[in-house]
PDB file of C-alpha atoms in Angstrom:
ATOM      1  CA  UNK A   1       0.000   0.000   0.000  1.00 65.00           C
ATOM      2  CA  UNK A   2       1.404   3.565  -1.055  1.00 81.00           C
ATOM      3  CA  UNK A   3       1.388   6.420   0.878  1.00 92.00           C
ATOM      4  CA  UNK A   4      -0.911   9.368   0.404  1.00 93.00           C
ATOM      5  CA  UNK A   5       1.647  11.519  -1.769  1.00 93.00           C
ATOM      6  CA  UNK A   6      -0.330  15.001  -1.361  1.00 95.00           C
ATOM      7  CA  UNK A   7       1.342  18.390  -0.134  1.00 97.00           C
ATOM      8  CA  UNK A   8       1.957  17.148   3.535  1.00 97.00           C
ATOM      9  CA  UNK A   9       3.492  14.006   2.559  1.00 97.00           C
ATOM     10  CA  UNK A  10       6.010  16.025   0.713  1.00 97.00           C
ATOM     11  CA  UNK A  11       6.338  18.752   3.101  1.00 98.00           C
ATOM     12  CA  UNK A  12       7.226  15.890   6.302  1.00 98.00           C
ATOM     13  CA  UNK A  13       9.506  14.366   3.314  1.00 98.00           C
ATOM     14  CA  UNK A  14      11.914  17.416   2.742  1.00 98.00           C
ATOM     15  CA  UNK A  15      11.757  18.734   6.060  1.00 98.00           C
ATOM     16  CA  UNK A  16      13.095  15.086   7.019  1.00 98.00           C
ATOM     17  CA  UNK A  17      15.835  15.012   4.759  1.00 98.00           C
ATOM     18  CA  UNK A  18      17.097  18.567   5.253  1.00 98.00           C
ATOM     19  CA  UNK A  19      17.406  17.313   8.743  1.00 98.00           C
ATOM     20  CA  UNK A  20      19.080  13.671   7.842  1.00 98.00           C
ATOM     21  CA  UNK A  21      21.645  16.730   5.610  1.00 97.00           C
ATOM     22  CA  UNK A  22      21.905  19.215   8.047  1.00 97.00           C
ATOM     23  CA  UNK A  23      23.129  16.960  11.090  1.00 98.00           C
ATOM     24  CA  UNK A  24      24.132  14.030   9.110  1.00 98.00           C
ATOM     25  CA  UNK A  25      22.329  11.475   9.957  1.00 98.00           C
ATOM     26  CA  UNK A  26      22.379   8.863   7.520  1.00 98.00           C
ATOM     27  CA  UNK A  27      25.340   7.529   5.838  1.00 97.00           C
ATOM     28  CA  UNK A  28      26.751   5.006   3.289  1.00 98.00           C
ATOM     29  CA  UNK A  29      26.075   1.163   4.515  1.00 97.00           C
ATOM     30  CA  UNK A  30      24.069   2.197   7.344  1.00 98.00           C
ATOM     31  CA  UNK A  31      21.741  -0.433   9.407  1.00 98.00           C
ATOM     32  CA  UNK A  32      19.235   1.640  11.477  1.00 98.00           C
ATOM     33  CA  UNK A  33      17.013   0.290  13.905  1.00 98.00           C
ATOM     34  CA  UNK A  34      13.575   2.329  14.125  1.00 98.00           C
ATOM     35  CA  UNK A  35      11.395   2.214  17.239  1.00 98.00           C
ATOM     36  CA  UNK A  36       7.822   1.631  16.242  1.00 98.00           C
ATOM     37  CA  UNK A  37       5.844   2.371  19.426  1.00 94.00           C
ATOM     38  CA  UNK A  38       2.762   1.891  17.301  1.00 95.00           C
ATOM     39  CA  UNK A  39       1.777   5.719  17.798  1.00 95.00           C
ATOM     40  CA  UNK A  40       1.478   7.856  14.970  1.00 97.00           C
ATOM     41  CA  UNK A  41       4.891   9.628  14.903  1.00 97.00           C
ATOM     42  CA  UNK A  42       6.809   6.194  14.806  1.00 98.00           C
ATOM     43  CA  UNK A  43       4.566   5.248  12.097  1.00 98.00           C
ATOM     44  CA  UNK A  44       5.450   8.257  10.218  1.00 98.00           C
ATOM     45  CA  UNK A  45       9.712   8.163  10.543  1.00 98.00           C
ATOM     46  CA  UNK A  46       9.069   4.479   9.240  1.00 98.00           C
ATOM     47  CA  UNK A  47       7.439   5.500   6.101  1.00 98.00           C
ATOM     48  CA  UNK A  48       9.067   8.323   5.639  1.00 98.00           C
ATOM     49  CA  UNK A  49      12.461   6.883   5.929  1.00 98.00           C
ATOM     50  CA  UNK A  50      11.658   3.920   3.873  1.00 98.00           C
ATOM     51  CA  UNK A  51      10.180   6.294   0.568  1.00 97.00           C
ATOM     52  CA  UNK A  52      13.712   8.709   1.268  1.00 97.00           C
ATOM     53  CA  UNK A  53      15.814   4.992   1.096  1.00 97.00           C
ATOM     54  CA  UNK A  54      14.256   4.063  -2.005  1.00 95.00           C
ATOM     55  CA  UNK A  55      15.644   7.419  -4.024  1.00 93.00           C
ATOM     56  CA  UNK A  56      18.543   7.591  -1.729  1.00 95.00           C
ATOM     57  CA  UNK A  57      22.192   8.695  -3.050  1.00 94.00           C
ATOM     58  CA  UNK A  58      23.557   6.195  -0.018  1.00 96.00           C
ATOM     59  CA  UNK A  59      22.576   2.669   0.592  1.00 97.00           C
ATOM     60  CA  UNK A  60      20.878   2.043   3.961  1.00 98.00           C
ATOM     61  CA  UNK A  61      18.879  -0.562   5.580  1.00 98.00           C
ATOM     62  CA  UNK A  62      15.856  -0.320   7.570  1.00 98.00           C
ATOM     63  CA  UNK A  63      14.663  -2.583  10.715  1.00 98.00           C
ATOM     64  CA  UNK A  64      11.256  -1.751  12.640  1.00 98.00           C
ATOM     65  CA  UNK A  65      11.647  -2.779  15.998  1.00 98.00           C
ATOM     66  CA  UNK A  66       8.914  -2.895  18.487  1.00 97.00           C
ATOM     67  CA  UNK A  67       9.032  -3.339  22.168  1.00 95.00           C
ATOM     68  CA  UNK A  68       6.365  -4.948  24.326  1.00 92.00           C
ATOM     69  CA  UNK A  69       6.362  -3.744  27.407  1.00 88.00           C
ATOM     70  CA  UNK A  70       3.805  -6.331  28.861  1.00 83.00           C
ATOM     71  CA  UNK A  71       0.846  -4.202  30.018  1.00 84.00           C
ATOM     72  CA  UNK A  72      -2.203  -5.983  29.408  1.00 86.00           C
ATOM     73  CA  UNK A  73      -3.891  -5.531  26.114  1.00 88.00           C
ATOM     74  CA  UNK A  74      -1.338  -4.099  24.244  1.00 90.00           C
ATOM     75  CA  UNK A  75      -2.238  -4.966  20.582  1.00 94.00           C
ATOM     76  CA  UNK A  76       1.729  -6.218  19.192  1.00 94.00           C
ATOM     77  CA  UNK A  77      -0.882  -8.094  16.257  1.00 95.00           C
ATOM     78  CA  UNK A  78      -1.823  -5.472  14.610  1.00 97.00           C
ATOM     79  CA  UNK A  79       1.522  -3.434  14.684  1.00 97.00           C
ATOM     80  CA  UNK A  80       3.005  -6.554  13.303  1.00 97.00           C
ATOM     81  CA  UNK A  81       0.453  -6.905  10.560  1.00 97.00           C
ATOM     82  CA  UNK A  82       0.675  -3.361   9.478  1.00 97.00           C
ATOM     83  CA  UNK A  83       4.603  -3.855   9.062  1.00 98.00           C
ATOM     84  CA  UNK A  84       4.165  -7.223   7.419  1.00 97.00           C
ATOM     85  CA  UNK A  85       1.656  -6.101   4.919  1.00 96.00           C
ATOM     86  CA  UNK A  86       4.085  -3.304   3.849  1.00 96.00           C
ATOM     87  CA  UNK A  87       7.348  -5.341   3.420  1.00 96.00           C
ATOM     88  CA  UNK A  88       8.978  -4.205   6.184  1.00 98.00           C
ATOM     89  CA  UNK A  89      12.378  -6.128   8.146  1.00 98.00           C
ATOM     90  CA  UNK A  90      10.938  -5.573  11.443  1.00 98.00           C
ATOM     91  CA  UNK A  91      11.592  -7.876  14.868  1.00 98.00           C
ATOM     92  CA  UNK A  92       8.944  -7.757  17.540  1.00 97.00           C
ATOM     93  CA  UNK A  93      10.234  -8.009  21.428  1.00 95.00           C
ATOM     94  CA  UNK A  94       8.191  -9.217  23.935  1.00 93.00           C
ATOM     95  CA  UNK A  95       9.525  -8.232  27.678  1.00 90.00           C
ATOM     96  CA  UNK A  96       8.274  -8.298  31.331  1.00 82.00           C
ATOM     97  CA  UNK A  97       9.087  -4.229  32.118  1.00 86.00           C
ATOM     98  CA  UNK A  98       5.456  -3.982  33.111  1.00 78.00           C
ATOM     99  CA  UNK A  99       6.237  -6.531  36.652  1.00 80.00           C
ATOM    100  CA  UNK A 100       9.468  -4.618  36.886  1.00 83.00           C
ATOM    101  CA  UNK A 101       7.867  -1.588  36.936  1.00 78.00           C
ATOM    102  CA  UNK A 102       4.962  -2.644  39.142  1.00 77.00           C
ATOM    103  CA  UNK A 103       7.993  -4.494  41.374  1.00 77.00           C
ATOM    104  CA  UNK A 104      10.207  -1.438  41.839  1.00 75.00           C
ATOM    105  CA  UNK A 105       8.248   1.822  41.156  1.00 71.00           C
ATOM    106  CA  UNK A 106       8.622   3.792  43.925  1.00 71.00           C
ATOM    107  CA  UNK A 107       5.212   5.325  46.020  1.00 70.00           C
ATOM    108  CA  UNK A 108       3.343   8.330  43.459  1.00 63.00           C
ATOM    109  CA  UNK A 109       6.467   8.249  41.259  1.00 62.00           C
ATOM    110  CA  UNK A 110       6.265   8.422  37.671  1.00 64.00           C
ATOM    111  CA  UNK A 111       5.628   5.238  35.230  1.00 66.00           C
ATOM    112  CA  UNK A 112       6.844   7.129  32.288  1.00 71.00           C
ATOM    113  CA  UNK A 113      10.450   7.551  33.491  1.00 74.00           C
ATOM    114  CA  UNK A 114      10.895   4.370  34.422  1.00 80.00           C
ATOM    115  CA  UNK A 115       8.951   2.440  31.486  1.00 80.00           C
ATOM    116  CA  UNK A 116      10.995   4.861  29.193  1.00 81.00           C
ATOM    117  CA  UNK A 117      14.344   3.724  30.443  1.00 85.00           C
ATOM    118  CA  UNK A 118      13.458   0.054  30.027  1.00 88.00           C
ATOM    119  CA  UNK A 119      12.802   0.571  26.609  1.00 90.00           C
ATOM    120  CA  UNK A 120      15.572   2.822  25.934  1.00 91.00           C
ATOM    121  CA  UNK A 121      17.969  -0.255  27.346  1.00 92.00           C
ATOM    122  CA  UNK A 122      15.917  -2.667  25.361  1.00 94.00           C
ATOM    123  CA  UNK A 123      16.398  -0.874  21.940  1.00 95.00           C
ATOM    124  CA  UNK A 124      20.131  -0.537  23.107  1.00 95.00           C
ATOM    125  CA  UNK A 125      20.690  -4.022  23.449  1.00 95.00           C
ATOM    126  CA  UNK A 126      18.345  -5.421  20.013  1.00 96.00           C
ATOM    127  CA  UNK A 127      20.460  -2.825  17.934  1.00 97.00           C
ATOM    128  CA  UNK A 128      23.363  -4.291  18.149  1.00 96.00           C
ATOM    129  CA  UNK A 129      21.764  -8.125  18.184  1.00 96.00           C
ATOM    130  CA  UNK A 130      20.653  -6.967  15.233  1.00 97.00           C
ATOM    131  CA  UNK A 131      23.215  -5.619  13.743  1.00 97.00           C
ATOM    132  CA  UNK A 132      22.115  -1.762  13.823  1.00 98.00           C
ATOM    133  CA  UNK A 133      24.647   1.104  14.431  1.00 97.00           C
ATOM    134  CA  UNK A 134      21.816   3.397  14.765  1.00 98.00           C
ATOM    135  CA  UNK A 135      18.670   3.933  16.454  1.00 98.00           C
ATOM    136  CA  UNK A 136      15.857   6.145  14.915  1.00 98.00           C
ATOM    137  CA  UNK A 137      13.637   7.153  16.683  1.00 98.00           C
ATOM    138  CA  UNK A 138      10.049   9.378  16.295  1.00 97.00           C
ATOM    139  CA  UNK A 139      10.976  12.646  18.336  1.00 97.00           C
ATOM    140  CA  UNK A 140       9.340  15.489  16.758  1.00 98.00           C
ATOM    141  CA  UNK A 141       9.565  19.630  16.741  1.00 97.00           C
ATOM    142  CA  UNK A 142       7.230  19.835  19.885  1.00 96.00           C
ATOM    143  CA  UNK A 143       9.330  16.704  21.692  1.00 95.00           C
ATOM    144  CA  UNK A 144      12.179  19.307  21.412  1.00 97.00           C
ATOM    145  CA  UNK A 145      10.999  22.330  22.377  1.00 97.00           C
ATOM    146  CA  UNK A 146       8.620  20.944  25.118  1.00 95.00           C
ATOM    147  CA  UNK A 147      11.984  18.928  26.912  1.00 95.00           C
ATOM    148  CA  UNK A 148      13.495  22.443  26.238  1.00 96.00           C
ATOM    149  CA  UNK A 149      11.013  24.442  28.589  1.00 96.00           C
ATOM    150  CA  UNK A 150      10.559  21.297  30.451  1.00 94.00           C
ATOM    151  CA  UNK A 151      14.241  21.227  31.690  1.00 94.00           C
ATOM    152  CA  UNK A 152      14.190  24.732  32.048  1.00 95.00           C
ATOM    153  CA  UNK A 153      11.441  25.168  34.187  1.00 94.00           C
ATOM    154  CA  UNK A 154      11.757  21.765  36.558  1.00 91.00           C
ATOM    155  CA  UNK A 155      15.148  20.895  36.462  1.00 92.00           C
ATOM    156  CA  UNK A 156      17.104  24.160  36.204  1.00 95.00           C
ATOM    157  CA  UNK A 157      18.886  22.825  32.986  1.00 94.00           C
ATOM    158  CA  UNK A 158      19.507  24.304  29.665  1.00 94.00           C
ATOM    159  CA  UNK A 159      19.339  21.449  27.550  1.00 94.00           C
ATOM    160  CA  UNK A 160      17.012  19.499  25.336  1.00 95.00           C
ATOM    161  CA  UNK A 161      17.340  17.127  22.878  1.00 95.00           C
ATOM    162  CA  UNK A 162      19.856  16.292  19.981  1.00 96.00           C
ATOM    163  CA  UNK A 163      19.333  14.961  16.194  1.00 97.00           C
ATOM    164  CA  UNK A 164      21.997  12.789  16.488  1.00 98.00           C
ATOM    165  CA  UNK A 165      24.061  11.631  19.706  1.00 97.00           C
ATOM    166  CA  UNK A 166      26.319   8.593  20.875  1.00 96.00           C
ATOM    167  CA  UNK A 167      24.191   6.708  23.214  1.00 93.00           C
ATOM    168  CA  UNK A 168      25.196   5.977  26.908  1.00 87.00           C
ATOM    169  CA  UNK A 169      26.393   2.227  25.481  1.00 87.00           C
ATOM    170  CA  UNK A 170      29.182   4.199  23.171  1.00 91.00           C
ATOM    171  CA  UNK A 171      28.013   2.212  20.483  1.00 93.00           C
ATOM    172  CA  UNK A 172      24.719   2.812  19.124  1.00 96.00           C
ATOM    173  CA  UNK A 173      24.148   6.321  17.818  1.00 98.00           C
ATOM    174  CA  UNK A 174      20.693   7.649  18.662  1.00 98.00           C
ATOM    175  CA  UNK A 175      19.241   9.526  15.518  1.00 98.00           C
ATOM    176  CA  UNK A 176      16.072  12.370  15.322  1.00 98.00           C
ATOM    177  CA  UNK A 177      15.122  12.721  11.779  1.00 98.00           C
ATOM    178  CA  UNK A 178      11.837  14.115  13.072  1.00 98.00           C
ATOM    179  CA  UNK A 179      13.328  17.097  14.390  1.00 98.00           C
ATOM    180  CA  UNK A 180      11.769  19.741  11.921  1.00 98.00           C
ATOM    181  CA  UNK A 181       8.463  18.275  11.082  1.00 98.00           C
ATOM    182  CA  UNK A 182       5.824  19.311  13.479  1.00 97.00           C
ATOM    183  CA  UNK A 183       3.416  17.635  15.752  1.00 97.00           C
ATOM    184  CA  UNK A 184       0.322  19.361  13.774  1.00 96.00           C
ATOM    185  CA  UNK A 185       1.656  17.677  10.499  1.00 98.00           C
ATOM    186  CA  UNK A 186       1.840  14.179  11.863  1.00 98.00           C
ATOM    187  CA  UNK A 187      -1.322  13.987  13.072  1.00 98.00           C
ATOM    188  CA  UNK A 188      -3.372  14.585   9.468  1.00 98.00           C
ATOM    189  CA  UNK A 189      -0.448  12.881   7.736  1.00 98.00           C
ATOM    190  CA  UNK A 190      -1.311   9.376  10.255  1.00 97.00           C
ATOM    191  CA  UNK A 191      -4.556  10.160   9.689  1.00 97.00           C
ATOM    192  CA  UNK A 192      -4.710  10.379   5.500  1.00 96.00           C
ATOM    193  CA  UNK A 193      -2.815   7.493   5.832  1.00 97.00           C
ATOM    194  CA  UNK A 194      -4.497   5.287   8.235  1.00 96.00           C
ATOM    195  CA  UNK A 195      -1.873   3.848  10.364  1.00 97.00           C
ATOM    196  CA  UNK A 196      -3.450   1.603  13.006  1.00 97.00           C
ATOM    197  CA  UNK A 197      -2.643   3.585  16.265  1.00 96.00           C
ATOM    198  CA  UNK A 198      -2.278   1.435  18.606  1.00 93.00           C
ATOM    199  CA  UNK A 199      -2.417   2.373  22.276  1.00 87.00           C
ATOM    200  CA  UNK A 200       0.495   1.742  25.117  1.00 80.00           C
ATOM    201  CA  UNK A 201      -1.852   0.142  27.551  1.00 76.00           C
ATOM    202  CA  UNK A 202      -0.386   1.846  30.350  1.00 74.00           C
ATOM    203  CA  UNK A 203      -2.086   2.046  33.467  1.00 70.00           C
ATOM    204  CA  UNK A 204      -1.815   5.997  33.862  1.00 66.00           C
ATOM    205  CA  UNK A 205      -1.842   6.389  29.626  1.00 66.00           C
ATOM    206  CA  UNK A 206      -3.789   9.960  29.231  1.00 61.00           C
ATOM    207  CA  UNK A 207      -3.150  11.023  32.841  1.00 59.00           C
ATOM    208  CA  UNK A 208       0.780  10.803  33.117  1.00 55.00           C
ATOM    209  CA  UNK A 209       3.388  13.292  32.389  1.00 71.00           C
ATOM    210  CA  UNK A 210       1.246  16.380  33.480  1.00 80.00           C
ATOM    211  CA  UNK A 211       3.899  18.702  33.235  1.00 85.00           C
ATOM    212  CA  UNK A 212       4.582  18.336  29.817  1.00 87.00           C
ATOM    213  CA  UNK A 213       1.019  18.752  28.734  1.00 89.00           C
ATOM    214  CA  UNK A 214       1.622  22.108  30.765  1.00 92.00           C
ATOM    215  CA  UNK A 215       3.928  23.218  27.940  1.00 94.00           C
ATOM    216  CA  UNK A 216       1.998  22.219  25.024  1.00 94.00           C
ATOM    217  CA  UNK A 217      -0.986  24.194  26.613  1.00 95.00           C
ATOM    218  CA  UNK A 218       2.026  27.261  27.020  1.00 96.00           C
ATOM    219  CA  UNK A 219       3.059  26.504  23.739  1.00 96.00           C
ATOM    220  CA  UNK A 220      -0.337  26.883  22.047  1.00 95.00           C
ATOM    221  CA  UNK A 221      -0.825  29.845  23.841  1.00 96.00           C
ATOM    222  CA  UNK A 222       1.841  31.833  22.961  1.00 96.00           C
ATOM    223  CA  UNK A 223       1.590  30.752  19.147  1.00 95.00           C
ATOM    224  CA  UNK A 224      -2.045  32.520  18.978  1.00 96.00           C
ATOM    225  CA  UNK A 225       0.484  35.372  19.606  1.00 95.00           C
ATOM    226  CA  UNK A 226       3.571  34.441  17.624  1.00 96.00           C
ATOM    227  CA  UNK A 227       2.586  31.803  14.708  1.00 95.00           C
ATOM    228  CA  UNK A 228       6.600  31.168  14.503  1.00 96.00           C
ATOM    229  CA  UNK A 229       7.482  30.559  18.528  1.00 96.00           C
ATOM    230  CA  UNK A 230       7.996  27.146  17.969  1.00 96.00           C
ATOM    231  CA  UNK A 231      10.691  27.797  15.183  1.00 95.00           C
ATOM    232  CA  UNK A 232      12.323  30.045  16.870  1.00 97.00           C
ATOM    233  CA  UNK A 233      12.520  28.204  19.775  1.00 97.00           C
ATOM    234  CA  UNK A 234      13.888  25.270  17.577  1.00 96.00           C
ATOM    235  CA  UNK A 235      16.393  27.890  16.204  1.00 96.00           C
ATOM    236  CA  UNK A 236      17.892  28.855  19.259  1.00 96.00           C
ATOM    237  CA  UNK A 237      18.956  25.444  20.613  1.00 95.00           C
ATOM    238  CA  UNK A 238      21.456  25.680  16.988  1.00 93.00           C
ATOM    239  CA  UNK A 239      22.179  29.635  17.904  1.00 95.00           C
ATOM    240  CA  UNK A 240      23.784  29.263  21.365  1.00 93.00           C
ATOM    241  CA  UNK A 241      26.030  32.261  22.951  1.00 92.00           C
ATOM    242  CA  UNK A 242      27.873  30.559  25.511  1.00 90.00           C
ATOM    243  CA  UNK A 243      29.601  34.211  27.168  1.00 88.00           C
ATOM    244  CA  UNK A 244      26.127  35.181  27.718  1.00 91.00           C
ATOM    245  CA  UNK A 245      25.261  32.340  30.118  1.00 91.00           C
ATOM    246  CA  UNK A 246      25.934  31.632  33.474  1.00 91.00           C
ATOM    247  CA  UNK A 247      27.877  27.979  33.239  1.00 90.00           C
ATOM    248  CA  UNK A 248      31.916  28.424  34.658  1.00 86.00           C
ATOM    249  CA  UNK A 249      32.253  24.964  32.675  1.00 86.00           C
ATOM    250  CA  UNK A 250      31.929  27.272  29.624  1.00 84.00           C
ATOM    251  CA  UNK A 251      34.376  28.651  27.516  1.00 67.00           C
ATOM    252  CA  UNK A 252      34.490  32.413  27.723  1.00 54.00           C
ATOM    253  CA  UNK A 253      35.294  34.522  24.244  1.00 52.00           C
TER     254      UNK A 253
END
C-alpha cells in the first residue's frame, strides 16, 4: 500500500531530509534500527524513511523494531500486521518491564520515566543483536521544544534534545530525523494514511506526564500570539552564545 503523496506528505519528506543533511544522519552502509511504538509519529519516521531509502544517493537498511512492554492488552498483532503487509524487516520483542515496573516503582512516582528507560535499554541491546549502528527514533519539533522548557522550568537545565548523539552504550548512535516536522503535520499525515494507532496500555496512559502537557498548553498559547514561537525556539537550541550564560564549565570569548 502507497502512501498518500499530497502536499503534507512532501512537506514531512523534505523537512526530514534537510534534517538527515543538516546533522548528518544517515550515511553510506548504514543499518538503522527504528522504534515503532505503534503511535502515529513512529509510524510516520518508518514511512518516511523507507520512501527517502528508495531514491537515496547512499545505501541504507531499515529494521522496525517494536518493544512490548507487557501491560495488558497491548495490541503487538496489529503493529506486526501493518509492518508485514508493507514489506517491512521488522523484529517484535516481547519483555516483562510492566512486573518490573509494578515491582520497583517507587510510592506516586512516575511510570513514564521508568517504562521509558526500560525501553531505551531494550532498543540498546536489540540494535546491536541486530546488527544496527543506529537507532531512529520518532521525536518530533514539539518533543524538542517541550523537553526544552521542560528542563528549564523543573530541572534548572539548559538542555534538550539532539538529532543525532552517541548513546550511553558508546556504540549505538541515537538519531532524530523528526526534528523539523511538526506535531500538527503528523497527526493529518497518520490520519490520510491510516496507520493503526495502537495504544500503550499503560495504566496511567492519558493522565501521566502532566507537566509536559503544561507546555503544550504554554506553547499553544503563545503561538495565537507568535505563529513562529515554535521555530524560533527550535532555532535557538542551533544559535547558542555561551559568554552570555551563566555555566563556569563554559568557555568564555
Amino acid at each position: 500500500m502507497a502512501l498518500v503523496q499530497d502536499q503534507l506528505f512532501t512537506r514531512i519528506k523534505n523537512r526530514v531530509g534537510k534534517a538527515i543533511a543538516d546533522f548528518d544522519l544517515i550515511s553510506e552502509g548504514d543499518r538503522i534500527a527504528v522504534a515503532v511504538s505503534g503511535g502515529k509519529d513512529s509510524y510516520a519516521l518508518l514511512h518516511i524513511l523507507e520512501t527517502l531509502r528508495r531514491r537515496a544517493p547512499v545505501r541504507y537498511e531499515l529494521v522496525a523494531v517494536n518493544i512490548d512492554s507487557g501491560y495488558r492488552g497491548f495490541r503487538a498483532d496489529i503493529i506486526e500486521e501493518h509492518l508485514k503487509e508493507h514489506g517491512f524487516t521488522y523484529h517484535m520483542e516481547k519483555t516483562t518491564h510492566y512486573d518490573i515496573i509494578s515491582e520497583k516503582r517507587r510510592p506516586n512516582s512516575s511510570y513514564c520515566s521508568i517504562c521509558a528507560r526500560l525501553k531505551r535499554g531494550t532498543l540498546y541491546g536489540l540494535a546491536q543483536e541486530l546488527g544496527c549502528n543506529k537507532l531512529a527514533l520518532g521525536h518530533h519539533m514539539d518533543d524538542f521544544i517541550e523537553t526544552l522548557l521542560l528542563n528549564q522550568f523543573f530541572v534548572g537545565s539548559l538542555k534538550a534534545m539532539s538529532p543525532s548523539m552517541l548513546a550511553d552504550n558508546g556504540v549505538t548512535t541515537v538519531i532524530r530525523p523528526l526534528v523539523y516536522v511538526q506535531e500538527q503535520e503528523i497527526i493529518p499525515f497518520s490520519r490520510n494514511n491510516r496507520f493503526p494507532v495502537v495504544c500503550c496500555c499503560c495504566p496511567v496512559c492519558g493522565k501521566a506526564d502532566l507537566q509536559r502537557k503544561r507546555m503544550k498548553e504554554l506553547l499553544a498559547g503563545l503561538e495565537r500570539e507568535n505563529p513562529v514561537v515554535k521555530k524560533s525556539l527550535l532555532k535557538a537550541l542551533s544559535n547558542v552564545h555561551p559568554r552570555h550564560l551563566l555555566d563556569r564549565g563554559l568557555t568564555r570569548k
